[in-house]
């Protein structure tokens, strides 16, 4: 590409991992300065919004544009109205769950997961599915089809998310990188365990 522009310029950049399913673990903190994960991509790109570096930059941008490879993956945000609502079994993925006091039991495979586990998974799913849709209490309850009480949902949203004020309302952002992250790092609110199917 440098040859196409015939100009002298330095190339610096970051490695971007756009796949929402991608997980990366590293003990090297330096690494995080050089990579952008999907969740941070939007903010990363926003910082260039008002940058302008003259005609040379425009030429370079034009060359880059000509080298763009079409994205073979679906990168659109899901449509909230058409996604299936409700919680599903972490073992087999089916939506038929029996509601107990602190657990939801899968009617297909018998796996028994706490409501807390289900809510963490739902928050993580919501974040992955709806890139431009803010997570509000009302939206989230609709997303999980009201299968967990309002009070428990609020408690868990406040535990696993940061709350942001937005005019007269508020919305939440997941504190963790992924479901696994939240699942492994958090102290459980209640002392109930998950029982995978045998
Ligand atoms: Zn199941």
mmCIF file with all atom_site columns, N, CA and C in Angstrom, residues 30 32 35 41 44 47 63 82 84 95 104-105 107 119 123 131 133 143 150 157 166 193:
data_model
loop_
_atom_site.group_PDB
_atom_site.id
_atom_site.type_symbol
_atom_site.label_atom_id
_atom_site.label_alt_id
_atom_site.label_comp_id
_atom_site.label_asym_id
_atom_site.label_entity_id
_atom_site.label_seq_id
_atom_site.pdbx_PDB_ins_code
_atom_site.Cartn_x
_atom_site.Cartn_y
_atom_site.Cartn_z
_atom_site.occupancy
_atom_site.B_iso_or_equiv
_atom_site.pdbx_formal_charge
_atom_site.auth_seq_id
_atom_site.auth_comp_id
_atom_site.auth_asym_id
_atom_site.auth_atom_id
_atom_site.pdbx_PDB_model_num
ATOM 1  N N  . UNK A 1 30  ? 1.435   -4.729  28.619 1.00 0.00 ? 30  UNK A N  1
ATOM 2  C CA . UNK A 1 30  ? 1.802   -3.945  27.440 1.00 0.00 ? 30  UNK A CA 1
ATOM 3  C C  . UNK A 1 30  ? 0.918   -4.297  26.244 1.00 0.00 ? 30  UNK A C  1
ATOM 4  N N  . UNK A 1 32  ? -2.151  -4.934  25.951 1.00 0.00 ? 32  UNK A N  1
ATOM 5  C CA . UNK A 1 32  ? -3.466  -4.284  25.842 1.00 0.00 ? 32  UNK A CA 1
ATOM 6  C C  . UNK A 1 32  ? -3.367  -2.905  25.202 1.00 0.00 ? 32  UNK A C  1
ATOM 7  N N  . UNK A 1 35  ? -3.707  -3.684  21.208 1.00 0.00 ? 35  UNK A N  1
ATOM 8  C CA . UNK A 1 35  ? -4.835  -4.393  20.596 1.00 0.00 ? 35  UNK A CA 1
ATOM 9  C C  . UNK A 1 35  ? -6.164  -3.732  20.957 1.00 0.00 ? 35  UNK A C  1
ATOM 10 N N  . UNK A 1 41  ? -13.940 -1.261  20.185 1.00 0.00 ? 41  UNK A N  1
ATOM 11 C CA . UNK A 1 41  ? -13.737 -0.789  18.811 1.00 0.00 ? 41  UNK A CA 1
ATOM 12 C C  . UNK A 1 41  ? -14.439 0.533   18.530 1.00 0.00 ? 41  UNK A C  1
ATOM 13 N N  . UNK A 1 44  ? -12.659 3.376   20.112 1.00 0.00 ? 44  UNK A N  1
ATOM 14 C CA . UNK A 1 44  ? -11.375 3.562   19.447 1.00 0.00 ? 44  UNK A CA 1
ATOM 15 C C  . UNK A 1 44  ? -11.542 4.365   18.153 1.00 0.00 ? 44  UNK A C  1
ATOM 16 N N  . UNK A 1 47  ? -12.414 8.274   18.337 1.00 0.00 ? 47  UNK A N  1
ATOM 17 C CA . UNK A 1 47  ? -11.382 9.283   18.606 1.00 0.00 ? 47  UNK A CA 1
ATOM 18 C C  . UNK A 1 47  ? -10.787 9.886   17.324 1.00 0.00 ? 47  UNK A C  1
ATOM 19 N N  . UNK A 1 63  ? -6.599  5.320   -0.638 1.00 0.00 ? 63  UNK A N  1
ATOM 20 C CA . UNK A 1 63  ? -5.939  4.055   -0.957 1.00 0.00 ? 63  UNK A CA 1
ATOM 21 C C  . UNK A 1 63  ? -6.432  2.953   -0.018 1.00 0.00 ? 63  UNK A C  1
ATOM 22 N N  . UNK A 1 82  ? -37.001 -9.164  17.092 1.00 0.00 ? 82  UNK A N  1
ATOM 23 C CA . UNK A 1 82  ? -37.141 -10.499 16.522 1.00 0.00 ? 82  UNK A CA 1
ATOM 24 C C  . UNK A 1 82  ? -36.328 -11.581 17.253 1.00 0.00 ? 82  UNK A C  1
ATOM 25 N N  . UNK A 1 84  ? -35.311 -14.235 20.059 1.00 0.00 ? 84  UNK A N  1
ATOM 26 C CA . UNK A 1 84  ? -36.132 -14.980 21.009 1.00 0.00 ? 84  UNK A CA 1
ATOM 27 C C  . UNK A 1 84  ? -35.868 -14.484 22.423 1.00 0.00 ? 84  UNK A C  1
ATOM 28 N N  . UNK A 1 95  ? -34.670 -23.584 25.663 1.00 0.00 ? 95  UNK A N  1
ATOM 29 C CA . UNK A 1 95  ? -35.324 -22.504 26.407 1.00 0.00 ? 95  UNK A CA 1
ATOM 30 C C  . UNK A 1 95  ? -36.333 -22.987 27.451 1.00 0.00 ? 95  UNK A C  1
ATOM 31 N N  . UNK A 1 104 ? -32.819 -22.216 37.916 1.00 0.00 ? 104 UNK A N  1
ATOM 32 C CA . UNK A 1 104 ? -33.671 -22.559 36.791 1.00 0.00 ? 104 UNK A CA 1
ATOM 33 C C  . UNK A 1 104 ? -33.194 -23.932 36.344 1.00 0.00 ? 104 UNK A C  1
ATOM 34 N N  . UNK A 1 105 ? -34.131 -24.870 36.248 1.00 0.00 ? 105 UNK A N  1
ATOM 35 C CA . UNK A 1 105 ? -33.764 -26.246 35.917 1.00 0.00 ? 105 UNK A CA 1
ATOM 36 C C  . UNK A 1 105 ? -34.199 -26.553 34.495 1.00 0.00 ? 105 UNK A C  1
ATOM 37 N N  . UNK A 1 107 ? -35.523 -28.539 31.538 1.00 0.00 ? 107 UNK A N  1
ATOM 38 C CA . UNK A 1 107 ? -36.440 -29.672 31.424 1.00 0.00 ? 107 UNK A CA 1
ATOM 39 C C  . UNK A 1 107 ? -35.926 -30.724 30.444 1.00 0.00 ? 107 UNK A C  1
ATOM 40 N N  . UNK A 1 119 ? -28.429 -14.668 34.761 1.00 0.00 ? 119 UNK A N  1
ATOM 41 C CA . UNK A 1 119 ? -28.431 -13.220 34.525 1.00 0.00 ? 119 UNK A CA 1
ATOM 42 C C  . UNK A 1 119 ? -27.078 -12.760 33.969 1.00 0.00 ? 119 UNK A C  1
ATOM 43 N N  . UNK A 1 123 ? -26.707 -10.844 30.422 1.00 0.00 ? 123 UNK A N  1
ATOM 44 C CA . UNK A 1 123 ? -26.073 -9.521  30.265 1.00 0.00 ? 123 UNK A CA 1
ATOM 45 C C  . UNK A 1 123 ? -25.008 -9.605  29.176 1.00 0.00 ? 123 UNK A C  1
ATOM 46 N N  . UNK A 1 131 ? -25.310 -4.122  19.549 1.00 0.00 ? 131 UNK A N  1
ATOM 47 C CA . UNK A 1 131 ? -24.162 -3.234  19.608 1.00 0.00 ? 131 UNK A CA 1
ATOM 48 C C  . UNK A 1 131 ? -24.574 -1.786  19.871 1.00 0.00 ? 131 UNK A C  1
ATOM 49 N N  . UNK A 1 133 ? -27.691 -0.852  21.128 1.00 0.00 ? 133 UNK A N  1
ATOM 50 C CA . UNK A 1 133 ? -28.885 -0.773  21.969 1.00 0.00 ? 133 UNK A CA 1
ATOM 51 C C  . UNK A 1 133 ? -28.468 -0.700  23.428 1.00 0.00 ? 133 UNK A C  1
ATOM 52 N N  . UNK A 1 143 ? -35.949 -8.715  27.644 1.00 0.00 ? 143 UNK A N  1
ATOM 53 C CA . UNK A 1 143 ? -35.011 -9.654  27.010 1.00 0.00 ? 143 UNK A CA 1
ATOM 54 C C  . UNK A 1 143 ? -35.044 -11.028 27.688 1.00 0.00 ? 143 UNK A C  1
ATOM 55 N N  . UNK A 1 150 ? -38.032 -8.809  39.302 1.00 0.00 ? 150 UNK A N  1
ATOM 56 C CA . UNK A 1 150 ? -37.545 -7.453  39.125 1.00 0.00 ? 150 UNK A CA 1
ATOM 57 C C  . UNK A 1 150 ? -36.455 -7.103  40.140 1.00 0.00 ? 150 UNK A C  1
ATOM 58 N N  . UNK A 1 157 ? -27.961 -6.503  38.133 1.00 0.00 ? 157 UNK A N  1
ATOM 59 C CA . UNK A 1 157 ? -27.491 -5.500  37.167 1.00 0.00 ? 157 UNK A CA 1
ATOM 60 C C  . UNK A 1 157 ? -26.520 -4.549  37.864 1.00 0.00 ? 157 UNK A C  1
ATOM 61 N N  . UNK A 1 166 ? -28.585 8.922   32.149 1.00 0.00 ? 166 UNK A N  1
ATOM 62 C CA . UNK A 1 166 ? -28.840 9.329   30.776 1.00 0.00 ? 166 UNK A CA 1
ATOM 63 C C  . UNK A 1 166 ? -30.148 10.108  30.771 1.00 0.00 ? 166 UNK A C  1
ATOM 64 N N  . UNK A 1 193 ? -25.117 -23.139 44.138 1.00 0.00 ? 193 UNK A N  1
ATOM 65 C CA . UNK A 1 193 ? -24.208 -23.598 43.081 1.00 0.00 ? 193 UNK A CA 1
ATOM 66 C C  . UNK A 1 193 ? -24.949 -24.002 41.823 1.00 0.00 ? 193 UNK A C  1
#
